[in-house]
Short mmCIF file of C-alpha atoms in Angstrom, two decimals:
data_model
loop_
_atom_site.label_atom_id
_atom_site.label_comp_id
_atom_site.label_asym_id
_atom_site.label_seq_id
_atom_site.Cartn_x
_atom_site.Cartn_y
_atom_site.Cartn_z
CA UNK O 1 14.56 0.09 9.63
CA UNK O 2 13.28 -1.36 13.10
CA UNK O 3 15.57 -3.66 15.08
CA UNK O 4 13.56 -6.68 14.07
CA UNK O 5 14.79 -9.84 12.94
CA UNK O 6 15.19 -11.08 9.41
CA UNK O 7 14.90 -14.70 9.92
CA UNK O 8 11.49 -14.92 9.26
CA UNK O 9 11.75 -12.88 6.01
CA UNK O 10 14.71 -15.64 5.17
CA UNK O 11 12.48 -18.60 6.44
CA UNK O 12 9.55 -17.40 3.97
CA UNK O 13 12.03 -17.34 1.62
CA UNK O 14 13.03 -20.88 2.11
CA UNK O 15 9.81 -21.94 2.15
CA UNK O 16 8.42 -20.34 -1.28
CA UNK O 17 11.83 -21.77 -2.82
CA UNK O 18 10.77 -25.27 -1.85
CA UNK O 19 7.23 -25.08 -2.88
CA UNK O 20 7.79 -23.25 -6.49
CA UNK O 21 11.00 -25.35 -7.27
CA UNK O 22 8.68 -28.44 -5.93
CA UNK O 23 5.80 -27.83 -8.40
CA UNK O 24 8.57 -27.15 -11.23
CA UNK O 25 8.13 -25.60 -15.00
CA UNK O 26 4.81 -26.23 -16.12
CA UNK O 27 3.69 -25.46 -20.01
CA UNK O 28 0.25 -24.50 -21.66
CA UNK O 29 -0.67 -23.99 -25.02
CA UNK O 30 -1.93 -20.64 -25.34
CA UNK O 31 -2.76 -19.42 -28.86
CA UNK O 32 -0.59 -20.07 -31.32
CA UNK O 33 2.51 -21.44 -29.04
CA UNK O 34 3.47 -22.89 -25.26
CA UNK O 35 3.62 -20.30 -22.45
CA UNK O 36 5.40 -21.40 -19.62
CA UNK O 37 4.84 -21.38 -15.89
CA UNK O 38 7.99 -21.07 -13.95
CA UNK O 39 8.85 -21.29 -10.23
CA UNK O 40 10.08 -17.20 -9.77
CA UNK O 41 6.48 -16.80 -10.74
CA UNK O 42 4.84 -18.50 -8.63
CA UNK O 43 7.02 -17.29 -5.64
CA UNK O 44 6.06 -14.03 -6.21
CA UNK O 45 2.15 -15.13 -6.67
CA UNK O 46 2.62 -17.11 -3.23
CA UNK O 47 4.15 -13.24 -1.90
CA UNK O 48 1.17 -11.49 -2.70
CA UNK O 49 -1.14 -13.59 -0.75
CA UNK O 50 1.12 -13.63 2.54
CA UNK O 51 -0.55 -10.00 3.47
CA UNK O 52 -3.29 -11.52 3.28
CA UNK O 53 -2.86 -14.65 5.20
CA UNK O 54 -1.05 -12.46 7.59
CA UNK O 55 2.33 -13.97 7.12
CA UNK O 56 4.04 -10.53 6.90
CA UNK O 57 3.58 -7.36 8.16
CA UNK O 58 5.07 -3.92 7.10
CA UNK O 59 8.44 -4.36 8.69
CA UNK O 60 8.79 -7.71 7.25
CA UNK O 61 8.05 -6.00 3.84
CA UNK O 62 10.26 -3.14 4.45
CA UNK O 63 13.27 -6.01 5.84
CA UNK O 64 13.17 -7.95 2.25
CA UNK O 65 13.07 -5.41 -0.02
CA UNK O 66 16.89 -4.55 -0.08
CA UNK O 67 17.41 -7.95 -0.10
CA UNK O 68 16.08 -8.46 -3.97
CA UNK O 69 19.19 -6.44 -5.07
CA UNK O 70 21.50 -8.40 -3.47
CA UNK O 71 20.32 -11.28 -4.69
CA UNK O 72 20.32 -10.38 -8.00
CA UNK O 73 23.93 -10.08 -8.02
CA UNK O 74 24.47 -13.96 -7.77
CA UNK O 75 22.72 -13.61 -11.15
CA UNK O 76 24.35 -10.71 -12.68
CA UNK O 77 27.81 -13.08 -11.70
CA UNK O 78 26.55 -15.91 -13.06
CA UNK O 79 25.35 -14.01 -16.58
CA UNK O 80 28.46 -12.77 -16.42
CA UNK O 81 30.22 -16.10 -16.35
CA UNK O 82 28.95 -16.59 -19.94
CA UNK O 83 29.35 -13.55 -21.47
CA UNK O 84 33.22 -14.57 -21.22
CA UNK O 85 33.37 -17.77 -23.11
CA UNK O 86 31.53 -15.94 -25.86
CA UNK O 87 33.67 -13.10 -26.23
CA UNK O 88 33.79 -13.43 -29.75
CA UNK O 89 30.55 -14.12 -30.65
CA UNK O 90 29.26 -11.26 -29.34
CA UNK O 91 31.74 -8.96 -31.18
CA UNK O 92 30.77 -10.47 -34.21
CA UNK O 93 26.67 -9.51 -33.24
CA UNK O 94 28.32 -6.48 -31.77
CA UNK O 95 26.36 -4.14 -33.97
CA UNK O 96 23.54 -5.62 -33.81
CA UNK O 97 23.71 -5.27 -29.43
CA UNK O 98 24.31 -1.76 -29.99
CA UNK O 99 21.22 -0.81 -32.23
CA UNK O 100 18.88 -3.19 -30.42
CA UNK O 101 18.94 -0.70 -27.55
CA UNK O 102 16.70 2.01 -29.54
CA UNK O 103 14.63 -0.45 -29.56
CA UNK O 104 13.72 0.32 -25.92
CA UNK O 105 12.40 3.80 -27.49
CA UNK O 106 9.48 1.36 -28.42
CA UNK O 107 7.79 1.69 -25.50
CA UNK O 108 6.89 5.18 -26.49
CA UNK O 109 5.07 4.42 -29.96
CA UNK O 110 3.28 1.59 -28.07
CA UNK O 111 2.25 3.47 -24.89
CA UNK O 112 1.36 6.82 -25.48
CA UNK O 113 -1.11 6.83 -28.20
CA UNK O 114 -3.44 4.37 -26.43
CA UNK O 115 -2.38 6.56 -23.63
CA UNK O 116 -3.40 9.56 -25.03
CA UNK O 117 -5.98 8.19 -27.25
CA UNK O 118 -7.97 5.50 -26.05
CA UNK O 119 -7.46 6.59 -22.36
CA UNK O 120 -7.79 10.33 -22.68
CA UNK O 121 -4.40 10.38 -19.92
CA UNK O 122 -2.61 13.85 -19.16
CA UNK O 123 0.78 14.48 -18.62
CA UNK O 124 0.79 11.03 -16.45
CA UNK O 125 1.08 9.49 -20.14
CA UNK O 126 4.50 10.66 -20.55
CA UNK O 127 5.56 9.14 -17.18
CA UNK O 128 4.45 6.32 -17.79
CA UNK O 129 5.71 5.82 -21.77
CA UNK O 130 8.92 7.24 -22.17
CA UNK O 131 10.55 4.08 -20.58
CA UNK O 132 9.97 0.98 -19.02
CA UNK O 133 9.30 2.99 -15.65
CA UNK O 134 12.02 1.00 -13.54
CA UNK O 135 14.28 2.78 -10.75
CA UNK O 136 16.20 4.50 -13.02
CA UNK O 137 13.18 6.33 -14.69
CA UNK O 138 11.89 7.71 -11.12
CA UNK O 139 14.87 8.99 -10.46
CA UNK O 140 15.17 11.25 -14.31
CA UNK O 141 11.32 11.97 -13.67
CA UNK O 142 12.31 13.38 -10.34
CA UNK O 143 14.60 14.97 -11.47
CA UNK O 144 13.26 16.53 -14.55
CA UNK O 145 9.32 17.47 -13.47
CA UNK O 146 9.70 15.92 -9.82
CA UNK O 147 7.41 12.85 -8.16
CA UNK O 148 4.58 15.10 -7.15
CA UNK O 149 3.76 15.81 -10.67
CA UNK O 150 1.50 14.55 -13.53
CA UNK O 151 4.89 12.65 -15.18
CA UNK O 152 5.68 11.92 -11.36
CA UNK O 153 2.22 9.80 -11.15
CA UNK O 154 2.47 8.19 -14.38
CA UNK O 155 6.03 6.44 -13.57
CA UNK O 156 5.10 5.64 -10.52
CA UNK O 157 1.73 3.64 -11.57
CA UNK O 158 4.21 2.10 -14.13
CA UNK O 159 7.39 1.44 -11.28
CA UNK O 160 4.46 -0.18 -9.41
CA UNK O 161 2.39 -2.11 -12.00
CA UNK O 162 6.06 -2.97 -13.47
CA UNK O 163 7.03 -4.30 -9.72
CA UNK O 164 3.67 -6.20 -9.42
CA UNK O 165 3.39 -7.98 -13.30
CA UNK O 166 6.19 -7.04 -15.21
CA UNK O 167 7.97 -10.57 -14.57
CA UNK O 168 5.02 -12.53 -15.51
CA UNK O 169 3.92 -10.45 -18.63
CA UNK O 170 7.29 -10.67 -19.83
CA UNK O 171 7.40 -14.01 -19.75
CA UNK O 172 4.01 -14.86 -20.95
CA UNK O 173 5.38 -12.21 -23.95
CA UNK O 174 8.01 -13.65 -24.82
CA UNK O 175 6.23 -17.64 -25.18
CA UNK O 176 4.08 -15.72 -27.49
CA UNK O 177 6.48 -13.73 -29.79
CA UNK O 178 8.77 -16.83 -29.48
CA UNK O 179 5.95 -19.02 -30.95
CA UNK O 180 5.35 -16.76 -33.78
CA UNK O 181 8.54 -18.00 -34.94
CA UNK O 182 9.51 -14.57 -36.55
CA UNK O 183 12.53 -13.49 -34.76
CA UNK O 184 15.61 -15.31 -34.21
CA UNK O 185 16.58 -16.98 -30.81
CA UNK O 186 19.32 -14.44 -30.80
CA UNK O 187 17.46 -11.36 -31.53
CA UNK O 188 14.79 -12.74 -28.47
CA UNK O 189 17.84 -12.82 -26.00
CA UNK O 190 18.72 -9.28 -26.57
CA UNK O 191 15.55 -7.96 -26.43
CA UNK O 192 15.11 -9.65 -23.20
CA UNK O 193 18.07 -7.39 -21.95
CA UNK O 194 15.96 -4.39 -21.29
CA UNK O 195 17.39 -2.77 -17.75
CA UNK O 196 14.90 -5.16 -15.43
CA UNK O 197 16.61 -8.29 -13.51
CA UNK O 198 13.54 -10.00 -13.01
CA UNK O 199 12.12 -8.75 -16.12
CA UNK O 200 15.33 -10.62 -18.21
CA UNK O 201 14.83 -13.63 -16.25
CA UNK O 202 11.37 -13.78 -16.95
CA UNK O 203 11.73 -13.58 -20.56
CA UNK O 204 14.59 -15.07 -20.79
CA UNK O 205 12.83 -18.52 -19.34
CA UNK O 206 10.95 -19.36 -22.22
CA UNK O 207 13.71 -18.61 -24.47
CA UNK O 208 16.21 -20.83 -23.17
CA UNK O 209 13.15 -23.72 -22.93
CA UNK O 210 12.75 -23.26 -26.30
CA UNK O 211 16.36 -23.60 -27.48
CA UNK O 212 18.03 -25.23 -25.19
CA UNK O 213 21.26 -26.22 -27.07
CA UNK O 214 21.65 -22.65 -27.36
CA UNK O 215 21.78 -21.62 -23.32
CA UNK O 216 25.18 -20.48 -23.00
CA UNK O 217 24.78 -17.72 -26.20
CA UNK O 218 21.19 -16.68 -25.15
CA UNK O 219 22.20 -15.91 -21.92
CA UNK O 220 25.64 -13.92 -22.78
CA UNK O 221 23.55 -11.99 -25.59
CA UNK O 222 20.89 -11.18 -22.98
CA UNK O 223 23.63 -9.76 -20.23
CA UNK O 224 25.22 -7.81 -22.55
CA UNK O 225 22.13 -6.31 -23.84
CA UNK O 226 21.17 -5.87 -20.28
CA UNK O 227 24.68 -4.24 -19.42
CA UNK O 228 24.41 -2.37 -22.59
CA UNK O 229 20.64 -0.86 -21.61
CA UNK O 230 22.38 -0.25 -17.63
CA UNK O 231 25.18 1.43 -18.94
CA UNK O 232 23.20 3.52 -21.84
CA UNK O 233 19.88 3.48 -20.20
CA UNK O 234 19.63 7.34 -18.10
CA UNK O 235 21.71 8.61 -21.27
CA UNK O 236 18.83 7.57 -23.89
CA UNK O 237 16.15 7.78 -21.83
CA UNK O 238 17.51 12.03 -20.83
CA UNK O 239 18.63 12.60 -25.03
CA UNK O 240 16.13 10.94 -26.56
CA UNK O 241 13.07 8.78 -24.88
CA UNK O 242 11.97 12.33 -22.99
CA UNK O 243 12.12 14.42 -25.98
CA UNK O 244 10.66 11.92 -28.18
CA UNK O 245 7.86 11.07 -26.14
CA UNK O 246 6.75 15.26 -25.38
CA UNK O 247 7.23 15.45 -29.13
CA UNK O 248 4.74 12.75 -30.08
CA UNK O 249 2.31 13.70 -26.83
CA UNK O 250 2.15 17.06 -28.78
CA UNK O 251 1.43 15.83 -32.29
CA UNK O 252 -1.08 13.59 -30.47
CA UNK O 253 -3.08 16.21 -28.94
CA UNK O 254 -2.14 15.94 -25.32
CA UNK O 255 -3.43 18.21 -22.99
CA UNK O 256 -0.51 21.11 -22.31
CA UNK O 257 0.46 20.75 -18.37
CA UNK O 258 -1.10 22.88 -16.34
CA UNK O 259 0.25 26.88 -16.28
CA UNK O 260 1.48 26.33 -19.55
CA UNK O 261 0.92 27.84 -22.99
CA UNK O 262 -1.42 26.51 -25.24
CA UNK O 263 0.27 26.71 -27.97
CA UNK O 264 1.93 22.98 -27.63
CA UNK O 265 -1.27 21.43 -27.74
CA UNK O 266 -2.27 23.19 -31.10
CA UNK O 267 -1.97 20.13 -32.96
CA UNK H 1 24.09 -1.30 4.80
CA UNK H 2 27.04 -2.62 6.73
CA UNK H 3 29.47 -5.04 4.30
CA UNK H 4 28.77 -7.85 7.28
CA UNK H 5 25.52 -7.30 6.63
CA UNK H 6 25.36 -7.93 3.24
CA UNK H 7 27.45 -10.62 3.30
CA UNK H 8 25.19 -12.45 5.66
CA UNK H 9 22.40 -11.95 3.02
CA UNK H 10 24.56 -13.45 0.07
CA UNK H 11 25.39 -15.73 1.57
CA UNK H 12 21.82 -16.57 3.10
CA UNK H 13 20.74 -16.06 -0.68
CA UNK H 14 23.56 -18.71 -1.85
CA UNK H 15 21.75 -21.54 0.33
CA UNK H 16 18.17 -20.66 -0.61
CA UNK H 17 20.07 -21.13 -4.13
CA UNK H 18 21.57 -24.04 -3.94
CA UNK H 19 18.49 -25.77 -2.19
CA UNK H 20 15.91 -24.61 -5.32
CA UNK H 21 18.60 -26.22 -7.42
CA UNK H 22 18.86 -29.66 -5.92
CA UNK H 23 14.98 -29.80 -5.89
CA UNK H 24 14.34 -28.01 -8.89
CA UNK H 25 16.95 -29.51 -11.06
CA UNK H 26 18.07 -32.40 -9.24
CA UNK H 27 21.47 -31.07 -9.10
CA UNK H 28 23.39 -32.64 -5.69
CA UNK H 29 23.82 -29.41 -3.35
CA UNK H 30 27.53 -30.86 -3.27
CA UNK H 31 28.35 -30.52 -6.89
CA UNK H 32 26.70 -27.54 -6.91
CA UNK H 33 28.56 -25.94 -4.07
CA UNK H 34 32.23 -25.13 -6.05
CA UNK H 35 29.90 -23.29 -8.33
CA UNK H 36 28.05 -21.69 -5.90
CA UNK H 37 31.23 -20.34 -4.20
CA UNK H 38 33.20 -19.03 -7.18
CA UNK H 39 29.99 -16.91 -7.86
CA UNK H 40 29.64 -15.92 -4.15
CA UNK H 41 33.73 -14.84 -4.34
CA UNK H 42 32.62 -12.93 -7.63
CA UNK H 43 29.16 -10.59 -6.05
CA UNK H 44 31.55 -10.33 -2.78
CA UNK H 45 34.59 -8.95 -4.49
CA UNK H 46 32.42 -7.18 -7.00
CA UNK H 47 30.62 -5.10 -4.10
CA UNK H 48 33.64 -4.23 -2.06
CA UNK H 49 35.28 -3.04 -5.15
CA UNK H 50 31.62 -0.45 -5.69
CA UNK H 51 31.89 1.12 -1.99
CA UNK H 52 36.09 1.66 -2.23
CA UNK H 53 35.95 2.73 -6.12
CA UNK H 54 36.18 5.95 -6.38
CA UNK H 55 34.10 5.45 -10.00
CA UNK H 56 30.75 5.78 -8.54
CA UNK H 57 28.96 2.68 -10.48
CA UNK H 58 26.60 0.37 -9.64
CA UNK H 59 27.88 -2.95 -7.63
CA UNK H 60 26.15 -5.17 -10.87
CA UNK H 61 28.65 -3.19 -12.84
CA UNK H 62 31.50 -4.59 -11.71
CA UNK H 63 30.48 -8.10 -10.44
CA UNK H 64 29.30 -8.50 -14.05
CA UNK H 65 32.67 -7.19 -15.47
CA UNK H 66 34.42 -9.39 -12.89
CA UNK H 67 32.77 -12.71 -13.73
CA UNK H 68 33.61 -11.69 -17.45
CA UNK H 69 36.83 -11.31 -17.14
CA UNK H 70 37.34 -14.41 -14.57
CA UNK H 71 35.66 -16.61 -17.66
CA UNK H 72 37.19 -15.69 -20.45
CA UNK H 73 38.95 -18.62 -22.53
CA UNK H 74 42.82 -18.32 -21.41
CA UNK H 75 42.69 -16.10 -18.02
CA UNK H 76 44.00 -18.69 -15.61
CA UNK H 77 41.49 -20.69 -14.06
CA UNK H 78 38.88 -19.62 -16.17
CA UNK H 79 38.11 -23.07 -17.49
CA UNK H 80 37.02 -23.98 -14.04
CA UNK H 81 34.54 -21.14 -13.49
CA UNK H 82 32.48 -21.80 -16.20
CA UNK H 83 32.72 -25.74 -15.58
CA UNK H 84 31.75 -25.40 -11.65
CA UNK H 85 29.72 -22.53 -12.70
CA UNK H 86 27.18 -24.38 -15.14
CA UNK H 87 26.56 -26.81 -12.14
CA UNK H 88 23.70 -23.97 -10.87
CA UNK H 89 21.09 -23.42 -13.09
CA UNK H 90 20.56 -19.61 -14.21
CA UNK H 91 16.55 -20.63 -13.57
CA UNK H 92 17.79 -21.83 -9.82
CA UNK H 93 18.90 -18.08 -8.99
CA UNK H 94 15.80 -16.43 -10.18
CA UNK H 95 13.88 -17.95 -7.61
CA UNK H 96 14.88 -16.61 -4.44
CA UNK H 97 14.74 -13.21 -6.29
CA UNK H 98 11.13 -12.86 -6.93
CA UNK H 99 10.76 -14.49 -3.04
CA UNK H 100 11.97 -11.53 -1.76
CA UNK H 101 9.89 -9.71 -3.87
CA UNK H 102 7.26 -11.73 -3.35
CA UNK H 103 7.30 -10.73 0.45
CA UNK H 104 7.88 -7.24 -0.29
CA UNK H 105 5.03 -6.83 -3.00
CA UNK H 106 2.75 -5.40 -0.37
CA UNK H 107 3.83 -2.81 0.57
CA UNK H 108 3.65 -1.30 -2.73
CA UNK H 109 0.02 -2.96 -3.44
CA UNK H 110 -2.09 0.29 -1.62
CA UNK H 111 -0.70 3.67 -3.74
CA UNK H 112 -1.13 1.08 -6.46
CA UNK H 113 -5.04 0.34 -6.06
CA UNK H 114 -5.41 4.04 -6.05
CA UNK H 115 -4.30 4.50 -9.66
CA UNK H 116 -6.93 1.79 -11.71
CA UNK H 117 -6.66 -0.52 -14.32
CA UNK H 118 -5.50 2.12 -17.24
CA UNK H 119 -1.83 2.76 -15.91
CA UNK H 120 -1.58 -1.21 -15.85
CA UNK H 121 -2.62 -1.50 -19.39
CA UNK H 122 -0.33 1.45 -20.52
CA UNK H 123 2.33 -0.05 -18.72
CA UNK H 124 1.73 -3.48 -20.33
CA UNK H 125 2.45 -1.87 -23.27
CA UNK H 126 4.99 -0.14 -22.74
CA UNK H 127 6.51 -3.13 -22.10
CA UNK H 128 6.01 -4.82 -24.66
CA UNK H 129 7.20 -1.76 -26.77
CA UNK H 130 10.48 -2.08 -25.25
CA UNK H 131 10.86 -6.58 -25.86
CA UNK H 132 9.21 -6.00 -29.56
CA UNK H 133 11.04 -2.80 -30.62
CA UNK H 134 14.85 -4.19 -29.52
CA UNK H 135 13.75 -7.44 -31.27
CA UNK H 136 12.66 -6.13 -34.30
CA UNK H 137 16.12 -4.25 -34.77
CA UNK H 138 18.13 -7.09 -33.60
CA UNK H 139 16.73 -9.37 -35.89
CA UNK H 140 17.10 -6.66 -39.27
CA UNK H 141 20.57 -6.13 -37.86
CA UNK H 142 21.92 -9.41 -37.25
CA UNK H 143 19.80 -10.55 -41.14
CA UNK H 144 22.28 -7.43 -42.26
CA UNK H 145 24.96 -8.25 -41.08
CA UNK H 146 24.86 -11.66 -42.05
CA UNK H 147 25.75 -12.97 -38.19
CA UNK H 148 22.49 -15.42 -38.87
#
């Protein structure tokens, strides 16, 4: 990193704090329920336009990035702060927390066939499927097939497109399933716990708007899912996600990766 | 990262914090300040412990398990963490997050143009794979259970 200073970076940050916690939480019906606007989101909007307006430059880019991590520790400590008054509760949902986290397999089922499919992908489809393509998906892709490669593309378009929408989607997702009314506020919060800070917090918006009275457990339910996916995340994603997801590419008809047999795409 | 540095940038971070909670939720900076503190105490001690551990975890890892343990009903003092604590608003801490990000975004916006609207859409689902699948089995589980 240059020897530039940060203050500006920190003065833009003050500055899209005031004006996004100044225009406040704004609702709109949308379908069947209320989707709701909050101020994270439109800090980040008001960040994509200051390239643009040239407010920042590379280095300034380059200067904030570490400093999303370390801000989302004041969050992780406050989550954390609730998960201990609820001790019990959560034992008592404990099985529940546990089971909820092959849930996150469902990105696969959702992902690849339309993948595959509708959008006639190659091996990028598995990069971009097996998870929710956040940092700790690069690094098994990496690892596993390396960056360069098909899978290598495919998580990064997801890390990226994740990076860019992934906190509004979630939260415009979660005021819809929340309005369907099918899932209880407690199931919502640990779903919402799926291995992405921003991603939580975006859900996890909506949810406490819409039960209020309820903040304390939502929030404790939705750090300990989160905790849960951080803790069992690499492990499923390495046993199971990979596995599952060149299993199903198969049985879909994927195109085998280049230099390889055709046998596996048989099917 | 140096430690001095970081802890420049927390508590930098703790400001932007506080002031998106008075304006957001109204909440005088000085009430919300104890709060503030206890949680800065909690990320500090949290990420010291990550670079001297010699279990090689992320620093969220044991912040998290630190504030859990500071908060639990009994553990001396714990009564006054969560009441200082619920003085800033979880909404309040999300903000200067995605502000940093926000400033950041573009430098990941050109390798991302290259790739087109498909890897979006895949990724949209994906997503929503992940937030459906976990609440479908929560749900079934917790119905089983009888916890709801």
């Amino acid at each position: 990193m240059k020897k530039k200073s940060d203050w500006k970076v920190h003065l833009l940050a003050l500055v899209m704090v005031i004006i996004a916690e100044a225009i406040g939480t704004k609702s709109f019906k949308l379908g069947p329920g209320n989707v709701l606007l909050l101020p994270m989101l439109y800090a980040l909007v008001i960040g994509m336009f200051l390239p643009s307006l040239k407010l920042v430059d590379r280095d300034d880019m380059e200067i904030a990035s570490p400093y999303i991590g370390l801000s989302v520790m004041f969050l992780t400590a406050k989550m954390g702060t609730n998960i201990g008054p609820n001790l019990s509760k959560i034992f008592s949902a404990g099985p529940a927390l546990i089971l909820q986290e092959f849930g996150n397999l469902g990105t696969i089922f959702f992902a690849l066939p339309v993948a595959v499919l509708v959008f006639r992908m190659g091996r990028e489809a598995i990069g971009v499927s097996f998870s929710n393509s956040r940092e700790g998906s690069l690094a098994i892709i990496s690892d596993l097939y390396g960056l360069d490669s098909d899978e290598g593309v495919g998580v990064m378009g997801g890390y990226i497109t994740g990076t860019l929408f992934g906190a509004i989607y979630s939260g415009l997702l979660a005021g819809v399933i929340i309005s369907t009314g099918l899932f209880h506020p407690y199931a919502l919060a640990m779903a919402a716990g799926t291995g992405s800070a921003s991603m939580m917090a975006a859900a996890m918006g909506p949810t406490i708007a819409a039960y209020p009275e309820m903040e304390t457990e939502l929030s404790a339910f939705a750090a300990t899912s989160q905790l849960l996916t951080s803790v069992d995340g690499l492990y499923m994603s390495l046993f199971m996600g990979i596995p599952l997801t060149e299993w199903l590419y198969r049985k879909l008809g994927g195109k085998p990766a280049a230099g390889k047999s055709g046998k596996e795409a048989a099917k | 990262m140096k430690f001095s540095q970081a802890f420049r940038i927390f508590v930098i971070s703790g400001i932007l914090a506080l002031i998106g909670n008075f304006i957001g939720f109204k909440i005088n900076p000085i009430d919300a300040l104890p709060g503030m503190v206890i949680l800065l105490i909690l990320v500090v001690a949290g990420y010291a412990v990550s670079r001297v551990s010699p279990i090689k975890l992320p620093s969220i890892a044991y912040i998290s398990a630190l504030a859990i343990i500071a908060s639990i009903p009994g553990v001396p003092g714990a009564d006054l963490v969560v009441k200082y604590v619920n003085n800033v608003q979880f909404l309040a801490l999300c903000t200067p997050i995605l502000s940093y990000a926000g400033i950041s975004i573009g430098k990941d916006m050109d390798s991302f143009k290259k790739q087109g609207a498909k890897i979006v859409v895949v990724t949209l689902l994906a997503l929503t794979g992940t937030y459906v699948g976990s609440a479908i089995i929560a749900h079934l589980v917790l119905k089983l259970t009888g916890a709801i």
